[in-house]
Tab-separated table of C-alpha atoms in Angstrom:
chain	number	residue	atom	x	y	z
A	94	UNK	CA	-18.537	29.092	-1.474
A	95	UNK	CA	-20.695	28.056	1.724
A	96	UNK	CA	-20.595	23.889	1.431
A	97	UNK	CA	-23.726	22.058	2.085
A	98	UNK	CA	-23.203	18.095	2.483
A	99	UNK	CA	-27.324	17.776	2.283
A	100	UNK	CA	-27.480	17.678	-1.618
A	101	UNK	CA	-25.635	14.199	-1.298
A	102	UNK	CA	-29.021	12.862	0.537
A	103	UNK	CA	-30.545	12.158	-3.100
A	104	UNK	CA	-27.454	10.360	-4.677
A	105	UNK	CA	-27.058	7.527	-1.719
A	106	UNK	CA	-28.152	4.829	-4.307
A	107	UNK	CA	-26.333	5.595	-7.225
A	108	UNK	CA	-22.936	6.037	-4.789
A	109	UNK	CA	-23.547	3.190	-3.131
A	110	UNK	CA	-23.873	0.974	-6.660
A	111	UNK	CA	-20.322	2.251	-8.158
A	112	UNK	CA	-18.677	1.173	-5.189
A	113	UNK	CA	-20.327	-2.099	-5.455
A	114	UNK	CA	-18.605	-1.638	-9.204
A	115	UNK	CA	-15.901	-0.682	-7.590
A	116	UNK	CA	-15.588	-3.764	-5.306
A	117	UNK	CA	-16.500	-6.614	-7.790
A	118	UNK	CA	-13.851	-5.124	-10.722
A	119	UNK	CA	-11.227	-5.637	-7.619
A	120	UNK	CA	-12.410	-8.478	-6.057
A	121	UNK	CA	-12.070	-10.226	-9.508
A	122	UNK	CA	-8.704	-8.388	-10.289
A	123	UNK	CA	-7.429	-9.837	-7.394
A	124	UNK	CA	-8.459	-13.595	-7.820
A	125	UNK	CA	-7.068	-13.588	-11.309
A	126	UNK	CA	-3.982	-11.177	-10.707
A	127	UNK	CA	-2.785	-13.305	-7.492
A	128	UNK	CA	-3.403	-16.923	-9.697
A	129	UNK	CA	-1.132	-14.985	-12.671
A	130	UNK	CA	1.092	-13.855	-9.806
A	131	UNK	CA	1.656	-17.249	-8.467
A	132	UNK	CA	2.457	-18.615	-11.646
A	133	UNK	CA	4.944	-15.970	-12.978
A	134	UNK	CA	6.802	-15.915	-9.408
A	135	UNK	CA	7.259	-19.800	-10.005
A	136	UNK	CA	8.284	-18.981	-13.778
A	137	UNK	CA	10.608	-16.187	-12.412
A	138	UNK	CA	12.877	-19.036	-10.566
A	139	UNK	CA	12.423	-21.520	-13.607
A	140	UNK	CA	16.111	-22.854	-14.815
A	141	UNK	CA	14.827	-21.662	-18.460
A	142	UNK	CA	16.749	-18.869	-19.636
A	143	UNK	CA	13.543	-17.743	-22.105
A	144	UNK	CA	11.259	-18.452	-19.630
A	145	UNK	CA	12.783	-16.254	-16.712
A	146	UNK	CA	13.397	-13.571	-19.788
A	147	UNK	CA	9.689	-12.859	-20.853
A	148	UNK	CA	8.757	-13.052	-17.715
A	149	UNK	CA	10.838	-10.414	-16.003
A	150	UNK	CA	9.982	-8.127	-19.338
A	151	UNK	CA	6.062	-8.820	-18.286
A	152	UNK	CA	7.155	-7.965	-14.354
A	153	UNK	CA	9.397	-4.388	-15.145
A	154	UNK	CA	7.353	-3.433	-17.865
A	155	UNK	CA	3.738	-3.679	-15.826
A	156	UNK	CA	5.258	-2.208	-13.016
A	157	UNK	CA	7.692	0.484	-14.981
A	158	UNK	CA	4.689	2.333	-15.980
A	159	UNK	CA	1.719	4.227	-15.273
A	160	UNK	CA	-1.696	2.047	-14.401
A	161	UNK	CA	-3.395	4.601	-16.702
A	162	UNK	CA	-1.528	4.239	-20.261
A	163	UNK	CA	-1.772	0.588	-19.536
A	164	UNK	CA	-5.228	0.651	-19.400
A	165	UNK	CA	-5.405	3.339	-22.333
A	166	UNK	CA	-3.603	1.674	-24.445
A	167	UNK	CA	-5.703	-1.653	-23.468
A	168	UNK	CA	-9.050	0.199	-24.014
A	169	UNK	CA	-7.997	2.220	-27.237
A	170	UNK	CA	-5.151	0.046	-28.506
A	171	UNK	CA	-5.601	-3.676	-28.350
A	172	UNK	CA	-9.435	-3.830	-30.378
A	173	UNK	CA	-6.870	-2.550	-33.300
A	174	UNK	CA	-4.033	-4.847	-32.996
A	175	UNK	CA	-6.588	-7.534	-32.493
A	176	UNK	CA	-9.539	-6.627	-34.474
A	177	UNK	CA	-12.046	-7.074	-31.714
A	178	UNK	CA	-13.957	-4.930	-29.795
A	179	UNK	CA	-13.184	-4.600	-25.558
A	180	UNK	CA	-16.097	-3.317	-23.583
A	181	UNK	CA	-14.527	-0.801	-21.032
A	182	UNK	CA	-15.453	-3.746	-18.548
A	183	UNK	CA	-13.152	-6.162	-20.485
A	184	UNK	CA	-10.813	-3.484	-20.786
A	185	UNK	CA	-10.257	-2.705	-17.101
A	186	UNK	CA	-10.380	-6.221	-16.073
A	187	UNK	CA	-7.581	-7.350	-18.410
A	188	UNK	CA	-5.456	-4.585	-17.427
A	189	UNK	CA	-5.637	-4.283	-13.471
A	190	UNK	CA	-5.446	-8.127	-13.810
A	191	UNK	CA	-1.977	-7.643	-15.507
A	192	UNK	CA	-0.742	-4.717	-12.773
A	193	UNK	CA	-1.701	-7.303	-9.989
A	194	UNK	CA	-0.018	-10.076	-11.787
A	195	UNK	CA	3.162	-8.091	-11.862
A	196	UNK	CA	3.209	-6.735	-8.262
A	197	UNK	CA	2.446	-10.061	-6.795
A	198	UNK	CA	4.722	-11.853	-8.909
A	199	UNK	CA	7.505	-10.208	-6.778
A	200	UNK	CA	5.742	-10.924	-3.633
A	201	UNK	CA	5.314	-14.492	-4.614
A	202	UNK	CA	8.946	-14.600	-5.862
A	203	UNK	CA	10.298	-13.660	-2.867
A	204	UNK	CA	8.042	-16.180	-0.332
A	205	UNK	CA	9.187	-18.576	-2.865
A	206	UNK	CA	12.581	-18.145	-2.358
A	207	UNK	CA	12.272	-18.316	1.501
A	208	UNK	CA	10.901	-22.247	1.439
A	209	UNK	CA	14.011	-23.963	2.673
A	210	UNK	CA	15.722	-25.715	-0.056
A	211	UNK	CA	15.560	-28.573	2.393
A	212	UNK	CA	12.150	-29.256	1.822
A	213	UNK	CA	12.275	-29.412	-2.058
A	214	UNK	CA	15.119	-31.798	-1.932
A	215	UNK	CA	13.124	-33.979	0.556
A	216	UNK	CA	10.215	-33.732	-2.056
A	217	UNK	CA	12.423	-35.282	-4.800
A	218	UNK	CA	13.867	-37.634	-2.993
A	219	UNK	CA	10.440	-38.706	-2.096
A	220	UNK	CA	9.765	-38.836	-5.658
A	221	UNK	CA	6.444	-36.390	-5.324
A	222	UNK	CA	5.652	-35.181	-9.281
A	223	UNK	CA	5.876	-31.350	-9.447
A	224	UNK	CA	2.512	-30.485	-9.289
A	225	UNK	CA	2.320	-32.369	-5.743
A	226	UNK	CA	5.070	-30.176	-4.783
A	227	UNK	CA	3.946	-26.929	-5.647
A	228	UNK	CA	0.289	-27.633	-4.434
A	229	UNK	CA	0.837	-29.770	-1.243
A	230	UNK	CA	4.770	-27.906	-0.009
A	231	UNK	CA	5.292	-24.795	-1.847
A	232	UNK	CA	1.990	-23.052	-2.251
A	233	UNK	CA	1.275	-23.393	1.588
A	234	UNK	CA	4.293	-22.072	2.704
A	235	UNK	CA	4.696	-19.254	-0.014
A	236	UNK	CA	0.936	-18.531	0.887
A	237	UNK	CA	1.887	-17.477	4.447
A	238	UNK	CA	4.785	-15.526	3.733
A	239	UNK	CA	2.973	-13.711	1.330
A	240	UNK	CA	-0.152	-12.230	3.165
A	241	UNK	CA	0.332	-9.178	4.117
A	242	UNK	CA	2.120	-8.049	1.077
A	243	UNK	CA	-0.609	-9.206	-0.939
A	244	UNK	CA	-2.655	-7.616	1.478
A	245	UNK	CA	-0.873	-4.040	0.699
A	246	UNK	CA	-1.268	-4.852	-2.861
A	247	UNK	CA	-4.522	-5.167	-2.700
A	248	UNK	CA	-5.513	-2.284	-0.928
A	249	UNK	CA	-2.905	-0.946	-4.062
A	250	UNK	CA	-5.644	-2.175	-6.652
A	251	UNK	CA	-8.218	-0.875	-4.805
A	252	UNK	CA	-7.342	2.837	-5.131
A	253	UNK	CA	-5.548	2.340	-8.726
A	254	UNK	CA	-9.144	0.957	-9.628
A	255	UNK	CA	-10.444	4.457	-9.636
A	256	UNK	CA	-8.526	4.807	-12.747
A	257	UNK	CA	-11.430	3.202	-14.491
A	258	UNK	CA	-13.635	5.924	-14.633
A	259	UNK	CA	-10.993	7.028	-17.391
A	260	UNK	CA	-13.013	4.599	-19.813
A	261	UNK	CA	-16.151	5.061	-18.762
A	262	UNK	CA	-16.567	2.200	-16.265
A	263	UNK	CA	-19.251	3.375	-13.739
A	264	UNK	CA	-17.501	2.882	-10.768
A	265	UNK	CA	-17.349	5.057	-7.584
A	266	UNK	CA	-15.282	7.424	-9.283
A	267	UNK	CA	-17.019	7.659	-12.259
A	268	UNK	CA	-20.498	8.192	-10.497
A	269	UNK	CA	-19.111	10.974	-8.138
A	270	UNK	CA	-18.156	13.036	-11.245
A	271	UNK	CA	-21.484	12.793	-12.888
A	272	UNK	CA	-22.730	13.969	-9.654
A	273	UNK	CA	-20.206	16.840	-9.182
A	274	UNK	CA	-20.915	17.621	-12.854
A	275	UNK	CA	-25.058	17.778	-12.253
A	276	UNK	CA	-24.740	19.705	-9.238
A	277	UNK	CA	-22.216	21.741	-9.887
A	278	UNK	CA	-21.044	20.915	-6.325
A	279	UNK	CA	-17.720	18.963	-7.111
A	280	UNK	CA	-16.235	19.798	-2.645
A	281	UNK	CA	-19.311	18.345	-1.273
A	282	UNK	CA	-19.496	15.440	-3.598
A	283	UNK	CA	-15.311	14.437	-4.429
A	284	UNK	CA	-14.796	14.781	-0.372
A	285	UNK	CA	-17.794	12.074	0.138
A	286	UNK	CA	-16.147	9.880	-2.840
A	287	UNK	CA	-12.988	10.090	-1.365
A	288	UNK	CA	-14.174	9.682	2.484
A	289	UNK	CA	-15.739	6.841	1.388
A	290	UNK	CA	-12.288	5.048	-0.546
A	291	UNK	CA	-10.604	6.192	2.825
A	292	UNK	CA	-12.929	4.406	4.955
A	293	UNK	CA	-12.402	1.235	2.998
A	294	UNK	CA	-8.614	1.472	2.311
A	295	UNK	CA	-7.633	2.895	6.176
A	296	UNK	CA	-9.021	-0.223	8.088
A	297	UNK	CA	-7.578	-2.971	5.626
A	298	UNK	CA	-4.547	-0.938	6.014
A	299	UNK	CA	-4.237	-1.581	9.782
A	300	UNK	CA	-5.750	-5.020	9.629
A	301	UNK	CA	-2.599	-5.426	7.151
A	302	UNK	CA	-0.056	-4.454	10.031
A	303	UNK	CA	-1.717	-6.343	12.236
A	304	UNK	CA	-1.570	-9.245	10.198
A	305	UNK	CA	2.503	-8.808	9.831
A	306	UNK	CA	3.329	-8.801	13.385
A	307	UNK	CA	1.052	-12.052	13.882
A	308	UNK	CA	2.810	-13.698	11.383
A	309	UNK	CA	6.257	-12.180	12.332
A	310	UNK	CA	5.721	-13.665	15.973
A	311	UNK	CA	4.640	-16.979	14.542
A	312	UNK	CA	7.304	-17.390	11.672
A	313	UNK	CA	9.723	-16.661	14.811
A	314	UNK	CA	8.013	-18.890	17.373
């Protein structure tokens, strides 16, 4: 079968819109899935037995199995068990917000654990309230550490956001198959799709190496 890349000269728009889909559902799973992160790293190191518990059952589960039957079960599953109805849009957001939550949480964990006890014990002897300490010593530091891990995990949600076209979301996935499907073309138009995820995900990928030996050099300076 002779390929001719020309047919895609009639779809620019409609590509170009479900990666803007495609950006925005990750841009928002990000926001929310780092703020959940944060917040279950710090539970993850709480001196509550229950509290680390649920927590690390949230973590291993979320990250134990397959972005797709989370969101399946999300999209087909949850409107029963709650009695509501989930657009796809919901759906998606709820459960790549979940997967970030649970990949970062490690991340955040981990920079956590690297502020010097030191500094907390100079916070309470200073007699700063928690919520000074996490936003004003912790949070800073832990912030640092954590960039370009979060950085991988993002470019992570990025590609795992394809997924979405599962449940109908019109992202860049989900457009490129209607296309393949109309045209009957599916080489021409799944190599552009995926070119075009590359050319997003490659860059970000260096700029994420790049970032790590910066911060190496300076964490060592």
């Amino acid at each position: 079968m002779k390929t001719d890349f020309t047919i895609l000269l009639g779809f620019e728009a409609a590509l170009f819109q479900g990666l803007l889909t495609t950006l925005k559902l990750t841009l928002i799973c990000i926001l929310l899935g780092c703020v959940l992160g944060f917040f279950v790293g710090l539970a993850r190191g709480s001196s509550s037995r229950w509290l680390r518990g649920i927590t690390r059952l949230y973590v291993e589960f979320f990250r134990g199995t397959p972005v797709i039957v989370q969101l399946f079960w999300i999209f087909f599953c949850l409107p029963l068990v709650l009695g509501v109805e989930l657009s796809n849009l919901t759906s998606a957001v709820i459960a790549l917000t979940l997967y970030m939550g649970a990949i970062t949480s490690e991340t955040f964990r981990a920079s956590l654990r690297s502020v010097g006890r030191e500094q907390l014990d100079a916070c309470v002897a200073l007699g700063l309230p928690k919520r000074v300490q996490v936003a004003n010593v912790i949070l800073p530091q832990a912030l640092l550490r954590s960039i370009p891990t979060l950085l991988s995990n993002c470019v992570s949600l990025f590609k795992e956001s394809a997924l979405v076209s599962a449940v109908g979301m019109a992202d860049l996935m989900f457009v490129g198959q209607n296309i393949s499907n109309n045209t009957a073309r599916p080489i021409e138009v799944l190599t552009a799709v995926a070119l075009i995820y590359f050319a997003i995900a490659f860059p970000l990928t260096r700029a994420v190496t790049g970032v790590e030996r910066r911060l190496l050099s300076k964490l060592a300076a």
